[in-house]
XYZ file of C-alpha atoms in Angstrom:
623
model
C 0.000 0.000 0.000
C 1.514 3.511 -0.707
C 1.063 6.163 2.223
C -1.566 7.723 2.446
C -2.748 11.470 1.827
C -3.537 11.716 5.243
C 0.141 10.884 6.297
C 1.833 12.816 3.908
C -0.735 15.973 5.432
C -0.291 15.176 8.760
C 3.421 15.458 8.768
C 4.266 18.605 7.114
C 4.194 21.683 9.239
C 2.571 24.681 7.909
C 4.239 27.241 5.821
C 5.332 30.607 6.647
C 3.319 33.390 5.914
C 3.089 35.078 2.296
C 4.962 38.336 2.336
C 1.931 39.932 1.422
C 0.252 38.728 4.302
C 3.252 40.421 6.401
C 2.601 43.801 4.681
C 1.192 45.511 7.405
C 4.888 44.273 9.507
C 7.068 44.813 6.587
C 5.865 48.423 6.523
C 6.361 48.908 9.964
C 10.133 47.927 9.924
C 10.757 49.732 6.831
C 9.398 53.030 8.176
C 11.074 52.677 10.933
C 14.128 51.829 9.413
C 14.472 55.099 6.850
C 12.823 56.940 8.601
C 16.287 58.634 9.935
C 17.048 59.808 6.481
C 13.612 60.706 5.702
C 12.786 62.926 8.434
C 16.089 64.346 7.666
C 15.136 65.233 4.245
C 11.948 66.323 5.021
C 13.740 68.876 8.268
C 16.058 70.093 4.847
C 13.030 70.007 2.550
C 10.822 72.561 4.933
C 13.589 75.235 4.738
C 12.505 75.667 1.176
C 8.882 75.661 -0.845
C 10.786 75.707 -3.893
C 10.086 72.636 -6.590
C 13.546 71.469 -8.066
C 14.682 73.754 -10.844
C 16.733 70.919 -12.601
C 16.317 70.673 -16.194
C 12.850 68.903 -16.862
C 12.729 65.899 -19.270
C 14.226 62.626 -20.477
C 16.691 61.610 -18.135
C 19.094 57.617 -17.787
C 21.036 57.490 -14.359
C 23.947 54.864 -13.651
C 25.115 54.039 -10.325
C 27.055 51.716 -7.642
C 25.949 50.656 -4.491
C 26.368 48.446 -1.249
C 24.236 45.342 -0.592
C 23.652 44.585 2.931
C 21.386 41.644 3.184
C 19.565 40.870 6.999
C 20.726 37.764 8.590
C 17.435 35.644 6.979
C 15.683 32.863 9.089
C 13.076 30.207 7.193
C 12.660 26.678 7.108
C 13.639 24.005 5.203
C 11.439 20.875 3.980
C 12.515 17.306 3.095
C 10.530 14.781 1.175
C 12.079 11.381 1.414
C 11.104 8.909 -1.851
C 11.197 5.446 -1.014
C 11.203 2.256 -2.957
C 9.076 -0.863 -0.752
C 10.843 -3.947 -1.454
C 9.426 -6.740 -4.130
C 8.725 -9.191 -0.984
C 6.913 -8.278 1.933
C 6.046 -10.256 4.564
C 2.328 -10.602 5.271
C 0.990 -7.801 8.224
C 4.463 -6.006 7.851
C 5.022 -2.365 8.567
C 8.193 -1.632 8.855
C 9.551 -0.339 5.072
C 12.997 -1.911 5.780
C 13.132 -4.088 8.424
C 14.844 -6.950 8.417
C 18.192 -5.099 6.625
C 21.696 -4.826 7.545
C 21.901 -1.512 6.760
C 18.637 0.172 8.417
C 18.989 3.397 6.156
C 19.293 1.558 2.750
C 21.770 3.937 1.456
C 20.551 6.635 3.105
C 23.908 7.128 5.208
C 25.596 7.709 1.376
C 22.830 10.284 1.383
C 23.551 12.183 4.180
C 26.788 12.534 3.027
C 25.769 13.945 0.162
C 24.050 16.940 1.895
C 26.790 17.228 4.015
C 27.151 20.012 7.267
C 23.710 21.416 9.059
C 22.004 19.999 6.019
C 22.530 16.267 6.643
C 22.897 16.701 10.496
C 18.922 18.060 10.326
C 18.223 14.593 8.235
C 19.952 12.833 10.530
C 17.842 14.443 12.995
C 14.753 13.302 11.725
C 15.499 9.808 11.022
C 16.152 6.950 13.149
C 17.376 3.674 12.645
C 16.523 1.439 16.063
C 14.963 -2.266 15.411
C 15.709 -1.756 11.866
C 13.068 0.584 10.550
C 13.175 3.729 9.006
C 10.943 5.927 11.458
C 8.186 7.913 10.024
C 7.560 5.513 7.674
C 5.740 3.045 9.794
C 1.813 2.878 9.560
C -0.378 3.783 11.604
C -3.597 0.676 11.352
C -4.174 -1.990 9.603
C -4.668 -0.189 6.385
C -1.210 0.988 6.355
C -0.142 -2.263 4.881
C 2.810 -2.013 2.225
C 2.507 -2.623 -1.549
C 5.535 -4.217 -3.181
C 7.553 -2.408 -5.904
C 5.644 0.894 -4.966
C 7.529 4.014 -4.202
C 6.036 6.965 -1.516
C 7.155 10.199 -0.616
C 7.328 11.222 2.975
C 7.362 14.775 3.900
C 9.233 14.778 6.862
C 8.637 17.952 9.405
C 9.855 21.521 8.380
C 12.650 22.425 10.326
C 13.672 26.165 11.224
C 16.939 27.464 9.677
C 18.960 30.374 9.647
C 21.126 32.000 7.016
C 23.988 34.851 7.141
C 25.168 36.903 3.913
C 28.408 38.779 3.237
C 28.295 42.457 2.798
C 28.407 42.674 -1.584
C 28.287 45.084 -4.250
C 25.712 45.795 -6.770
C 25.162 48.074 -10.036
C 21.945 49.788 -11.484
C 20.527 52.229 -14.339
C 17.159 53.730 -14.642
C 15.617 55.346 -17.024
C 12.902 58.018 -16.363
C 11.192 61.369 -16.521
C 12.235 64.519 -14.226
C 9.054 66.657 -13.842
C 8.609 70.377 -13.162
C 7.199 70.447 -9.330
C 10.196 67.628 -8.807
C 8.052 64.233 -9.287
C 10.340 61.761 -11.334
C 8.792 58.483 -12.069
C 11.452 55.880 -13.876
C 12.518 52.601 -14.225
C 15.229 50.640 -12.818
C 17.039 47.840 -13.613
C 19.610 46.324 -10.870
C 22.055 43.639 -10.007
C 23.662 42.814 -6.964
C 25.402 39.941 -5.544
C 26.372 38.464 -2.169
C 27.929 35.470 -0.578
C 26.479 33.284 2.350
C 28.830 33.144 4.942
C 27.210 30.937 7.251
C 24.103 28.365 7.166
C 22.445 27.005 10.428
C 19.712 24.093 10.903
C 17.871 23.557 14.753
C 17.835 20.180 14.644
C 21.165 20.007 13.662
C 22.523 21.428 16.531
C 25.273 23.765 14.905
C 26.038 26.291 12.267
C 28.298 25.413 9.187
C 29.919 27.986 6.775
C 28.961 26.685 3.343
C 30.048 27.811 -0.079
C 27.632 29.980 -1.610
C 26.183 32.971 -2.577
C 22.792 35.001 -3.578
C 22.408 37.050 -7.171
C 19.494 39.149 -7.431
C 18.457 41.017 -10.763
C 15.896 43.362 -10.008
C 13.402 45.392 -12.689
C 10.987 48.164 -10.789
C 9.047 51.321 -10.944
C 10.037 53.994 -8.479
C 8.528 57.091 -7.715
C 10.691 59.790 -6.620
C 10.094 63.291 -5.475
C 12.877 66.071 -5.350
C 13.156 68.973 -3.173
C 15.503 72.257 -3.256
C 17.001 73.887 -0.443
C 19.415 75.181 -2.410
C 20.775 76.139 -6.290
C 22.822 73.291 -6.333
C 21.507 70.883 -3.278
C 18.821 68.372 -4.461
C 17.073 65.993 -0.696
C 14.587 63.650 -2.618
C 12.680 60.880 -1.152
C 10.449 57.783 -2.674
C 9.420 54.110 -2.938
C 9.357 51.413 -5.891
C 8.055 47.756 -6.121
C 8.944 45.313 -8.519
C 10.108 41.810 -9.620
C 13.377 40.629 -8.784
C 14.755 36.853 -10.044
C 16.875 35.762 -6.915
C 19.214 32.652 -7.717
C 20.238 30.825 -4.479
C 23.758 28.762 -4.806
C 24.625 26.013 -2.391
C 27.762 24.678 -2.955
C 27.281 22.824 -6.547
C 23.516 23.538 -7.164
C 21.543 26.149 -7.375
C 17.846 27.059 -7.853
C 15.995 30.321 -8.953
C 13.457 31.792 -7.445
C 11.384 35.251 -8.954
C 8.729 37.092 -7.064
C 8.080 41.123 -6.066
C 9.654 43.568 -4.165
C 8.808 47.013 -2.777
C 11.260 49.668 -1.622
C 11.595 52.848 0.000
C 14.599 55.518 0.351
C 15.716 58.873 0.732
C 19.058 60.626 -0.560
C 20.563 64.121 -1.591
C 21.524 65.304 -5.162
C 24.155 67.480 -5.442
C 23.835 69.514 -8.926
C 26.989 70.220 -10.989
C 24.896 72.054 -13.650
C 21.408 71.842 -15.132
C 21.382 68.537 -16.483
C 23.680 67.013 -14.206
C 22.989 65.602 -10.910
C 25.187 63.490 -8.362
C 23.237 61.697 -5.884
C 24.135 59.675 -2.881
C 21.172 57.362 -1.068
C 19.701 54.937 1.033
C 17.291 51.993 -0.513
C 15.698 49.623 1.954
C 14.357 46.831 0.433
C 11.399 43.789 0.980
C 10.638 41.077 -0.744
C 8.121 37.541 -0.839
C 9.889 35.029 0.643
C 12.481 33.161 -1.330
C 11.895 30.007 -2.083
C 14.472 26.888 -3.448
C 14.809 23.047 -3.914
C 17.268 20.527 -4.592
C 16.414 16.666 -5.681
C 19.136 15.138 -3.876
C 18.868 11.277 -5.259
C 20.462 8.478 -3.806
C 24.388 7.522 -4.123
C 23.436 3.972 -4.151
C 20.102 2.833 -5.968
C 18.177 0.834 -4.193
C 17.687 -2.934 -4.317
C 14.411 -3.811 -5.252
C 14.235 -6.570 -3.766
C 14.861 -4.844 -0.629
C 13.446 -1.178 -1.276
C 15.232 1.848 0.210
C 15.845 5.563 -0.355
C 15.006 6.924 -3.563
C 16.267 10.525 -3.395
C 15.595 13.429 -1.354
C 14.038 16.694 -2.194
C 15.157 19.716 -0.112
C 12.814 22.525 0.133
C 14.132 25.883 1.677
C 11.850 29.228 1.938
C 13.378 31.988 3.635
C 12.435 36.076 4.027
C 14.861 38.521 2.179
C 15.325 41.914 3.364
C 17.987 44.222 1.778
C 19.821 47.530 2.423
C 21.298 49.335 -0.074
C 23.768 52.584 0.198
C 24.425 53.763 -3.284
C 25.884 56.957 -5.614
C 24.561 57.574 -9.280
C 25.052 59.924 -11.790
C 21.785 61.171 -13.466
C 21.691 63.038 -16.557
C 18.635 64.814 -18.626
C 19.328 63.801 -22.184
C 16.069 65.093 -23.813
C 15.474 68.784 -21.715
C 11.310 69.301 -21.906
C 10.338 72.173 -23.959
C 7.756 74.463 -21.943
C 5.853 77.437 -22.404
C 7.562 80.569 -21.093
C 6.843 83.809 -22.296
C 9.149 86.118 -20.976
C 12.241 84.055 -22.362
C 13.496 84.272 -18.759
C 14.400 79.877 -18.349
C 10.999 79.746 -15.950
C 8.222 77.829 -17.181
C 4.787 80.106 -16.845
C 2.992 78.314 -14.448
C 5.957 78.386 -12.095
C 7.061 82.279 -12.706
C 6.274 84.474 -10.250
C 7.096 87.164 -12.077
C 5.738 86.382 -15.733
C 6.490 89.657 -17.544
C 10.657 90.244 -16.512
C 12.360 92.803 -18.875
C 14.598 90.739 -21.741
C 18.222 90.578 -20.855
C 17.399 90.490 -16.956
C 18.536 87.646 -14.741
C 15.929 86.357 -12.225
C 16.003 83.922 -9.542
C 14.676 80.303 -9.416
C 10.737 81.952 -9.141
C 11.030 83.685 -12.057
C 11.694 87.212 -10.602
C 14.376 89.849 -10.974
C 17.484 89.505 -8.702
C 18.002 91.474 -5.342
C 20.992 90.495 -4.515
C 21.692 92.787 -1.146
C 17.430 92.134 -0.533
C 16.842 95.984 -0.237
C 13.485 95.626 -2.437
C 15.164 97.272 -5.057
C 16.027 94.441 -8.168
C 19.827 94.698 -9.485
C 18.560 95.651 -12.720
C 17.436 98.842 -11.543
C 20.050 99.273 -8.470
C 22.520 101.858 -8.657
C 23.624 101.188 -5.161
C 24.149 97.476 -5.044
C 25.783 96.712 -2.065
C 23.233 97.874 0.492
C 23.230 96.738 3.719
C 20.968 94.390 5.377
C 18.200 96.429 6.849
C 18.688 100.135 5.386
C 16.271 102.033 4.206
C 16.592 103.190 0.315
C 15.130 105.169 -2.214
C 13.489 104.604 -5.533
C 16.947 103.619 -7.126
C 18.141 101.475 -4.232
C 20.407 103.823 -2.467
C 20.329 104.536 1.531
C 18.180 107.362 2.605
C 20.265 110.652 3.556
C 17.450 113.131 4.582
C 19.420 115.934 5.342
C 21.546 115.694 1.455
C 24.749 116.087 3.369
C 26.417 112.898 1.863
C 26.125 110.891 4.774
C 23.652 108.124 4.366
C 20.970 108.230 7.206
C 21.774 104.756 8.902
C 25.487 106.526 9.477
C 24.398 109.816 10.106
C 25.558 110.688 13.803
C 24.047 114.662 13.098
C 20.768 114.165 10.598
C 19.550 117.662 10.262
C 22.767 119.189 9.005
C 21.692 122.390 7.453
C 22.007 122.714 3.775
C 25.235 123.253 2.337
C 26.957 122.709 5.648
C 30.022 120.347 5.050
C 30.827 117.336 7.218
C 32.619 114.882 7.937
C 32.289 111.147 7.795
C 29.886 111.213 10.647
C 27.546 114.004 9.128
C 28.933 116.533 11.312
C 29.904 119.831 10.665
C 33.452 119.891 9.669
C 36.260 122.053 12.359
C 37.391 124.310 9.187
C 39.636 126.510 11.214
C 43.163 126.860 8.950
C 46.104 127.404 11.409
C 48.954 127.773 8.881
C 46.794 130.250 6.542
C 47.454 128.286 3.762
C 43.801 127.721 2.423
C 43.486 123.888 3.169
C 41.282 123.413 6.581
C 43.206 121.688 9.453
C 41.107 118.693 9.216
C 42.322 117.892 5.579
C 46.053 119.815 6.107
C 48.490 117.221 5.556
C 51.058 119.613 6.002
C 50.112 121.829 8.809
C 52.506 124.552 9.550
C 53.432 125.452 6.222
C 55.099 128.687 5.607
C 53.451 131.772 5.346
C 53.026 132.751 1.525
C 54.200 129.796 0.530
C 51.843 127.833 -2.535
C 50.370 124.855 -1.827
C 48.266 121.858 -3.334
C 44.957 120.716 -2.050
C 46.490 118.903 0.705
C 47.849 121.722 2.199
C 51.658 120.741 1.497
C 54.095 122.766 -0.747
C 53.812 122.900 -4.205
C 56.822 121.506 -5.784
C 56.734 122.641 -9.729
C 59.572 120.435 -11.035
C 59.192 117.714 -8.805
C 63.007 117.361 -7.790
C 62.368 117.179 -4.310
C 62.699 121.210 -3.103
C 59.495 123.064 -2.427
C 59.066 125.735 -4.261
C 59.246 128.287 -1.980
C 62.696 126.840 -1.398
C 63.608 126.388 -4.650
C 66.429 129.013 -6.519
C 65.829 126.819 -10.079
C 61.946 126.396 -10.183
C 61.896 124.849 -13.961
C 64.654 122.194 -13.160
C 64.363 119.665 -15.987
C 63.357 116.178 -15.471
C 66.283 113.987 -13.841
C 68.949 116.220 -13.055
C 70.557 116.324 -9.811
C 69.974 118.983 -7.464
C 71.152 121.149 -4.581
C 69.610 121.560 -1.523
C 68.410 124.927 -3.099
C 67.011 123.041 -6.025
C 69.058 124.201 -8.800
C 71.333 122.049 -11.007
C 74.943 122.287 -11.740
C 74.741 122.234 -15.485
C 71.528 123.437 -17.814
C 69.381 124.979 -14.946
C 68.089 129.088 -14.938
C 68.377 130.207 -10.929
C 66.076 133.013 -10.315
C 68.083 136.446 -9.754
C 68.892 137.808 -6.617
C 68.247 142.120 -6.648
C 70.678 143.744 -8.773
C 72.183 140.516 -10.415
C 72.771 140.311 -13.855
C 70.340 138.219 -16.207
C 70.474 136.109 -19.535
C 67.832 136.636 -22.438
C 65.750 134.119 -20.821
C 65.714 135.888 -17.326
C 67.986 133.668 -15.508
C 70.912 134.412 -13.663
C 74.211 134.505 -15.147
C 76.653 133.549 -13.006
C 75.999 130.046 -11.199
C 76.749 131.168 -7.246
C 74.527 128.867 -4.777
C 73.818 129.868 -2.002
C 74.005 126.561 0.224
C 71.376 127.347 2.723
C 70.963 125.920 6.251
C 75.149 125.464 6.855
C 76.026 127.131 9.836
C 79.015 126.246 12.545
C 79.221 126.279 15.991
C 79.177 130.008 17.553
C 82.528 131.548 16.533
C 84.689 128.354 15.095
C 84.680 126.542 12.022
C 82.981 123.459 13.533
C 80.116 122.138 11.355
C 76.618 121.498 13.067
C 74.769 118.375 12.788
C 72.039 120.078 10.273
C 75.031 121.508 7.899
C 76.258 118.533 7.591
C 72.970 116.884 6.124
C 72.790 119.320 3.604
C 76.514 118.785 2.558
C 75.860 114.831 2.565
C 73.144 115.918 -0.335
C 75.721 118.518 -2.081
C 78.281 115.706 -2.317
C 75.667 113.378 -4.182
C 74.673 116.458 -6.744
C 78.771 116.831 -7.489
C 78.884 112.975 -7.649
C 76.198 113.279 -10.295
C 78.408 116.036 -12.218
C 82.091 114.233 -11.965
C 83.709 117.008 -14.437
C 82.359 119.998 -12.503
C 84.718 122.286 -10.629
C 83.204 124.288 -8.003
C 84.164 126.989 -5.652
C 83.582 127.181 -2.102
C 83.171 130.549 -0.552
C 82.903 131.467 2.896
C 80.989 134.886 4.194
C 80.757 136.543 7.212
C 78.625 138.930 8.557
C 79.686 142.763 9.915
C 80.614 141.702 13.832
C 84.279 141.350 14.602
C 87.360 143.303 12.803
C 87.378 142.919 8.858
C 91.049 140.612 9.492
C 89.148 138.070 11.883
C 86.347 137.393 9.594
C 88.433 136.939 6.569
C 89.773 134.285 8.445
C 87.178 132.663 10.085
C 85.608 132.573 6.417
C 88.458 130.245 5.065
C 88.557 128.220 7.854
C 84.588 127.763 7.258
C 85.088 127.044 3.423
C 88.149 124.491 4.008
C 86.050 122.426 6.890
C 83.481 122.292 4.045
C 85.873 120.836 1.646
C 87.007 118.418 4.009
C 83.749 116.919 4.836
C 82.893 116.752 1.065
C 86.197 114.875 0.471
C 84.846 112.443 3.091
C 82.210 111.803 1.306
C 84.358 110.951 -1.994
C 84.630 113.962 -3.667
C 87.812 114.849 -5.423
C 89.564 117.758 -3.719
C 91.136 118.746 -6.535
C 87.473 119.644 -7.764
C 87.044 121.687 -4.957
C 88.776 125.250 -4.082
C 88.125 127.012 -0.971
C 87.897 130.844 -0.499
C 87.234 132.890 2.216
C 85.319 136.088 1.453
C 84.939 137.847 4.906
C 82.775 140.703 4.950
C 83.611 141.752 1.640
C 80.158 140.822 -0.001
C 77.618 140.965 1.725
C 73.857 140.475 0.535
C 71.700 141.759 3.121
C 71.618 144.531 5.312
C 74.047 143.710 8.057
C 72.640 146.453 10.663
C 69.625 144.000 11.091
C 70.023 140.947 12.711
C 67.949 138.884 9.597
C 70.744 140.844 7.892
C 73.388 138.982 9.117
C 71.871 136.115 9.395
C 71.890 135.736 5.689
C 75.279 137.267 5.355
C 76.749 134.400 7.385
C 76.614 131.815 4.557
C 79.247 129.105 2.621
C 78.360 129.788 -1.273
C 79.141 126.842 -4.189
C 80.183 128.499 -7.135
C 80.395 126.541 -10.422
C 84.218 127.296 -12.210
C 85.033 127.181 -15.639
């Protein structure tokens, strides 16, 4: 007799759920798996009511990712087909018994499975008194019938299966929307090996020599956000049929059912068309299911009967995690209405009617750059700062017209005309030197009476070699020649005449005396004072600058002291002057000293400014 329905039914265990039917718990998990990342986009995504202004249209994306696969528990099924032997014995119940080998090659068998796999047979079979337990009948009906073979399902067992971290690679195609929906489709393939595969009844865990592909083809629904010109949070979900193939060792089966996703990730965009996105996918899935036929190493005898083969049944859940970067890129930009030409569709310009030419922001509306009110177009004061007050053109307010902008103005009701300072406040226009140039704005305060200045209040020097012009003898000094302290030039200069001295055609003087102002000596010697000789250092770089000029260096005196004493105090003057020149490297034979006395004087030496200027060392240019 072959077993019965009833036995086959009564020892199978029932079968785990339908992942549909675990819907309501798969949900659960996976919202409270993303939702991390999701309430993270949506904290970005509620900065901004802005749709993403990518480029609408066509777009293909290609990326990379990580596939983390959950440690997945299941069960596993065996169905034992057995062969009764030719002979039975009249009443007998017992499939095998008498045999010398009570598992009739199913020891070969077990081998063959191998690990956790033929530990849980081994489990489940027994082999006291000769009979193969399980098999046995139950009544008198249960009688054998020779020749006939019978499968026995023997009782799911639970197991438990760990995967490897692996990689995986995808591309979609799909449609960006204005308002940021993108629906596409995706097509993906990762790949991971098992690492370690666990039975309960056979006690413990065995690493085995395998792996899991998955190809996956989906819809996904995506919806992009835009906190920023360049920084893209989306979020969405997907379901879809995936084809899982399942290797153990040497075999493998496939399995194909549907899958539903959900994930969240950030765009970055390098231009319009171009997008760089990072994510997070978390994925669910029907269970997975497998088999192996397993048949015996050793037929059976028939005249004995034994094991068949053995069909291995595995279903186990599948839930995935997957970290990934893409590159997504709008091949076919969408052509929309927009009829101010300003790169904003019409139904999302907020400002529909923007003059040609003028760049607007992601709403459609002119620029304000420093967010006065005022658009950039039409600012003439562009840099405003946050919070003034401006006028019709953009510029701060200055209610009193004094210059001074209102938000800086220490003293707003300046009266008209009134000038200020930086403040707003009158300006302190008091002019100590005389010279026409206020204090405040005198950058040479204390200049000398009558002498011409430039609107900083210093000294105008005409010929720009260095001597003011109230100092200087040689006023039209040509470009880069080298001057005296007086400002004249050895060679191809026209010093201004003294009263009474002779003149050229063009008004200059005509002999070439210099006065070298400012060197004095210590009262009543021929001792040089610390001022002469910084004039004389500059003298000895003019004659440097003139190597074949001879000079002539006269001393004066004024009217105090007998005639004899002066004359020689005079040429002891003029001959310390030559030595300190030849200090300084100049020749002495270019030099001659001479001392004058009182013999020629130029001022009036009954007044003390009189013989001030009388006492004086004169350079006199020799042919």
């Amino acid at each position: 007799m072959t077993l019965t329905c009833e036995q086959r039914h009564t020892s199978r265990t029932s079968a785990p759920p339908h992942s549909l039917e675990r819907l309501p718990t798969m949900m659960s998990t996976l919202r409270s798996t993303a939702v991390g990342v999701l309430a993270a986009s949506g904290l970005i995504a509620a900065a901004s009511t802005a749709s993403a202004q990518t480029a609408p249209g066509w777009y293909a994306s290609f990326g990379a990712y990580s596939s983390n696969v959950d440690d997945a528990n299941g069960t596993s099924q065996l169905t034992v087909t057995t062969l009764a032997p030719n002979v039975i014995q009249p009443g007998a119940t017992c499939l095998l018994a008498p045999v010398t080998d009570p598992l009739g090659g199913l020891g070969d068998l077990l081998d063959t499975l191998g690990g956790s796999l033929g530990g849980l047979l081994g489990g489940l079979l027994g082999d006291e008194a000769g009979c193969l337990l399980g098999l046995l009948g139950n009544g008198a009906d249960d009688t054998l019938t020779p020749g006939q073979q019978s499968e026995v399902f023997l009782d799911a067992q639970p197991i438990g299966i760990r995967f490897d971290s692996g990689l995986g690679i995808s591309t979609a195609i799909g449609y960006q929307f204005i308002g940021g929906l993108r629906p596409e489709l995706s097509l993906s393939f990762s790949e991971n090996d098992l690492s370690v595969f666990s039975a309960t009844a056979a006690g413990d865990a065995s690493t085995v020599d395998g792996k899991l592909e998955a190809t996956r083809v989906g819809a996904n629904l995506w919806y992009d956000l835009q906190v920023h010109e360049r920084i893209l949070p989306y979020i969405g979900v997907g379901a879809g049929y995936q084809r899982a193939e399942t290797t153990f060792g040497n075999s493998s089966d496939t399995d194909s059912n549907n899958f539903y996703q959900a994930g969240a990730g950030i765009g970055f965009a390098l231009n319009r068309r171009t997008v760089v996105s990072l994510d997070y996918r978390y994925l669910v899935s029907n269970d997975i299911e497998t088999s192996q036929l397993i048949p015996a190493m050793t037929p059976p005898d028939p005249a004995t009967g034994g094991v068949v083969s053995t069909r291995r049944d595995d279903r186990y859940e599948l839930t995935t995690h997957q970290v990934g970067l893409s590159l997504r890129y709008v091949f076919a930009e969408s052509k929309m209405a927009d009829a101010d030409g300003d790169g904003v569709a019409d139904f999302l310009d907020r400002c529909p009617n923007s003059p040609a030419g003028v760049q607007v922001d992601r709403f459609g509306c002119p620029l304000d750059s420093d967010g006065d009110g005022i658009p950039d177009h039409l600012e003439k004061c562009p840099n405003t700062a946050p919070g003034v007050q401006v006028d019709a053109q953009g510029c701060p307010l200055d209610a009193d017209a004094d210059g001074v902008p209102d938000h800086l103005d220490q003293c707003p009701n300046t009266p008209e005309g009134t000038q200020v300072d930086k403040r707003g406040c009158p300006l302190d226009l008091r002019d100590t030197d005389g010279d026409g140039v206020a204090d405040l704005f005198d950058n040479c305060a204390g200049s000398p009476a009558g002498a011409a200045v430039d609107e900083n209040g210093c000294p105008l020097d005409s010929d720009g070699d260095g001597i003011a012009d109230y100092l200087d003898e040689c006023p039209t000094t040509p470009p880069g020649l080298a001057v005296l302290p007086n400002g004249c030039a050895l060679e191809g200069d026209c010093r201004r005449p003294r009263p009474g001295e002779a003149v050229d055609e063009r008004g200059c003087a005509v002999d070439r005396n210099f006065i070298l102002r400012g060197v004095k000596f210590e009262f009543d010697s021929a001792i040089l004072t610390p001022e002469a000789k910084a004039i004389l250092d500059r003298v000895s770089e003019t004659l440097r600058a003139y190597p074949n000029v001879n000079v002539e260096l006269g001393g004066h005196t004024d009217s105090i002291g007998s005639a004899a004493y002066n004359l020689g105090l005079s040429e002891r003057r003029s001959i310390a002057v030559k030595e300190y020149l030849v200090s300084k490297g100049i020749p002495a034979k270019r030099m001659t000293p001479v001392g004058y006395g009182v013999s020629r004087p130029i001022a009036d030496n009954a007044l003390e400014s009189g013989r001030e200027e009388n006492r004086r060392v004169e350079l006199s240019v020799r042919d």
